[in-house]
XYZ file of C-alpha atoms in Angstrom:
231
model
C 34.017 -35.314 -28.299
C 31.336 -35.364 -25.980
C 30.829 -32.053 -24.186
C 33.180 -32.136 -21.407
C 30.834 -29.959 -18.752
C 28.055 -32.736 -19.480
C 30.319 -35.322 -18.807
C 31.509 -33.859 -15.437
C 28.123 -32.958 -14.244
C 27.029 -36.734 -15.197
C 29.617 -38.326 -13.196
C 29.318 -35.535 -10.248
C 25.643 -36.530 -10.084
C 26.333 -40.253 -10.142
C 28.638 -39.865 -7.107
C 26.298 -37.723 -5.141
C 23.457 -40.325 -5.895
C 25.613 -43.114 -4.768
C 26.756 -41.301 -1.610
C 22.991 -40.557 -0.980
C 21.672 -44.224 -1.549
C 24.748 -45.435 0.793
C 23.621 -42.910 3.470
C 19.914 -44.010 2.981
C 20.429 -47.451 3.639
C 22.571 -46.840 6.821
C 19.536 -44.803 8.102
C 17.007 -47.691 7.269
C 18.992 -50.243 8.959
C 19.231 -47.857 12.016
C 15.559 -47.152 11.879
C 14.593 -50.972 11.553
C 16.468 -51.469 14.690
C 15.049 -48.589 17.032
C 11.663 -48.051 15.486
C 8.806 -50.866 15.320
C 7.184 -50.126 12.117
C 3.425 -50.404 12.202
C 2.068 -51.930 8.818
C -0.061 -48.701 8.159
C 3.157 -46.609 8.216
C 4.057 -47.976 5.005
C 3.600 -45.728 2.066
C 4.317 -45.730 -1.898
C 6.722 -42.862 -1.508
C 10.205 -43.758 -2.785
C 13.824 -42.421 -2.311
C 15.589 -43.702 -5.144
C 15.125 -46.387 -8.034
C 17.180 -48.107 -10.820
C 15.681 -49.162 -13.935
C 17.358 -51.961 -16.222
C 15.689 -52.218 -19.613
C 15.504 -53.392 -23.192
C 15.211 -50.869 -26.163
C 13.319 -51.106 -29.384
C 14.318 -48.220 -31.529
C 12.195 -46.704 -34.191
C 13.769 -44.207 -36.474
C 11.462 -41.496 -37.782
C 11.288 -38.173 -39.842
C 13.175 -36.904 -42.839
C 16.561 -37.073 -41.605
C 19.652 -39.236 -41.701
C 18.122 -41.446 -39.035
C 14.683 -41.783 -40.461
C 15.767 -42.003 -44.087
C 18.953 -43.978 -43.661
C 18.937 -46.182 -40.390
C 16.777 -49.026 -38.961
C 16.675 -49.931 -35.332
C 17.854 -53.366 -34.293
C 17.664 -53.024 -30.206
C 19.476 -51.771 -27.534
C 19.644 -51.381 -23.673
C 19.376 -48.579 -20.842
C 20.039 -47.756 -17.370
C 18.200 -45.264 -15.368
C 18.768 -43.764 -11.778
C 16.094 -41.788 -9.934
C 16.144 -39.876 -6.968
C 13.095 -38.261 -5.380
C 13.619 -34.802 -3.914
C 10.261 -34.149 -2.996
C 7.328 -36.313 -3.095
C 6.569 -37.834 -6.864
C 9.141 -35.463 -8.302
C 12.498 -36.803 -9.364
C 15.776 -36.279 -11.123
C 17.722 -38.830 -12.829
C 20.479 -39.848 -14.912
C 20.306 -42.054 -17.918
C 22.582 -44.229 -19.938
C 21.822 -46.098 -23.087
C 22.945 -47.905 -26.140
C 20.992 -48.478 -29.421
C 22.085 -50.310 -32.290
C 21.099 -49.538 -35.841
C 21.779 -51.017 -39.291
C 22.230 -48.874 -42.590
C 19.098 -49.426 -44.930
C 20.320 -46.360 -47.439
C 23.910 -46.454 -47.832
C 23.499 -43.629 -50.645
C 22.290 -41.155 -48.244
C 24.452 -41.935 -44.923
C 27.602 -43.284 -46.519
C 29.420 -46.620 -47.014
C 29.044 -48.285 -43.550
C 27.324 -51.344 -42.172
C 25.903 -50.397 -38.927
C 26.012 -47.433 -36.159
C 25.857 -47.737 -32.450
C 24.334 -44.814 -30.725
C 25.778 -44.075 -27.104
C 23.608 -41.523 -24.858
C 24.186 -39.905 -21.200
C 21.778 -37.584 -20.017
C 20.205 -35.722 -17.017
C 16.539 -35.513 -16.742
C 13.686 -34.292 -14.448
C 10.288 -35.673 -13.983
C 7.154 -36.443 -12.174
C 5.402 -39.488 -11.198
C 1.545 -40.122 -10.894
C -0.147 -42.809 -8.803
C -3.361 -43.430 -10.684
C -4.170 -46.611 -8.758
C -3.101 -49.079 -6.481
C 0.398 -50.991 -7.514
C 0.335 -48.646 -10.848
C 2.948 -45.648 -11.402
C 2.793 -43.200 -14.517
C 5.809 -41.035 -14.888
C 6.640 -38.079 -17.379
C 10.241 -36.882 -17.782
C 12.447 -34.533 -20.035
C 16.010 -34.036 -20.367
C 18.048 -31.317 -19.058
C 21.390 -31.957 -20.705
C 22.732 -34.660 -22.632
C 25.184 -35.984 -25.416
C 25.006 -38.680 -28.012
C 27.775 -40.541 -29.749
C 27.234 -42.293 -33.337
C 29.704 -44.963 -33.813
C 29.751 -45.894 -37.520
C 31.242 -49.213 -38.325
C 32.657 -49.984 -42.160
C 33.798 -53.465 -41.660
C 31.765 -55.839 -39.409
C 34.968 -58.026 -38.574
C 37.040 -55.127 -37.069
C 36.118 -52.387 -34.342
C 39.064 -50.428 -35.814
C 37.449 -49.696 -39.091
C 34.947 -47.294 -37.712
C 33.887 -43.267 -37.740
C 32.424 -41.447 -34.787
C 29.943 -38.444 -34.789
C 28.893 -36.550 -31.842
C 25.629 -34.644 -31.049
C 23.514 -33.007 -28.427
C 20.874 -35.412 -27.169
C 17.085 -34.262 -25.812
C 14.761 -37.065 -24.453
C 11.174 -36.855 -23.728
C 9.380 -39.866 -22.061
C 6.664 -41.458 -20.519
C 6.532 -44.795 -18.778
C 4.098 -47.097 -16.716
C 5.302 -49.277 -13.591
C 3.671 -52.023 -12.113
C 4.546 -52.882 -8.496
C 5.399 -56.563 -7.931
C 6.477 -56.305 -4.402
C 7.804 -53.643 -1.938
C 11.268 -53.223 -3.836
C 10.374 -54.344 -7.114
C 8.552 -53.291 -10.175
C 8.283 -54.047 -13.914
C 7.871 -51.255 -16.410
C 7.161 -50.246 -20.186
C 8.200 -46.658 -21.516
C 8.167 -44.781 -24.498
C 10.295 -42.008 -25.417
C 10.915 -39.531 -28.367
C 14.579 -38.487 -28.749
C 16.361 -36.232 -31.016
C 20.211 -35.647 -31.718
C 21.540 -32.148 -32.781
C 24.469 -33.431 -34.769
C 27.803 -31.954 -35.683
C 28.275 -33.658 -38.877
C 30.217 -31.786 -41.711
C 28.325 -32.328 -45.052
C 27.822 -30.053 -47.774
C 25.105 -27.320 -47.572
C 22.446 -28.916 -49.301
C 22.708 -31.820 -47.082
C 22.629 -29.972 -44.053
C 18.824 -30.070 -43.303
C 19.125 -33.856 -43.525
C 22.169 -34.442 -41.008
C 21.701 -31.394 -38.552
C 19.261 -33.512 -36.490
C 18.341 -37.193 -36.037
C 15.171 -38.697 -34.646
C 13.686 -41.768 -33.306
C 11.237 -43.193 -31.101
C 11.986 -45.692 -28.436
C 9.822 -48.481 -26.742
C 11.015 -50.414 -23.917
C 10.589 -52.594 -20.914
C 12.374 -53.678 -18.074
C 12.696 -54.043 -14.425
C 12.728 -51.504 -11.699
C 14.637 -51.814 -8.172
C 13.339 -49.328 -5.342
C 14.737 -48.267 -2.084
C 13.544 -46.237 0.755
C 10.043 -44.853 1.722
C 10.754 -41.270 2.325
C 11.818 -38.600 -0.439
C 15.096 -36.901 0.094
C 13.622 -33.621 1.904
C 11.543 -35.854 4.415
C 14.725 -38.238 5.063
C 17.395 -35.408 5.640
C 15.678 -32.292 6.507
C 12.788 -33.356 8.874
């Protein structure tokens, strides 16, 4: 099963972020009532953002994913919280779908669904007006492979687990004050716990793939966490 510690940390982080967002919204409403904001006061600083996107996974490497699976698409959700300036911490959820291209290597199943959850940190650059460039790396993450043998029945399946690592790069373009579009790239590895004969361990102990995505970003707040709560 996925790491109990990772799952607990994940849900604690989500709960904390939700409470901070609610608090942020309350403070913003109070500010709108009490303070007349001059147009020059608006900055490109953000408090938090939500990303919703589509994935195009591309398997790679001499391992069970690169040699045995082919990407078919997927989806992801990410939440950024900015503690200070453009530094951010976040939580990511995703699902990617693969079809089997080499049953002799991976086994006699039809397709697999890879479910991911991870915590990450990163930094965002502002190279030009309306443009944002971000880099990120995971701190901790879980991967779950659900391998389906019978396409007509969800009960005919087998599940493998692994430890996920993700390294990403993205580009955002600001459409409005609270709305952006993005394209991103990430390289992901899953160190698995699949039991195989010794001669196959080098093939199955790690899976790797590239991920290209695009989607929408919804942003809130114009102050980072420290500026909002500690000033």
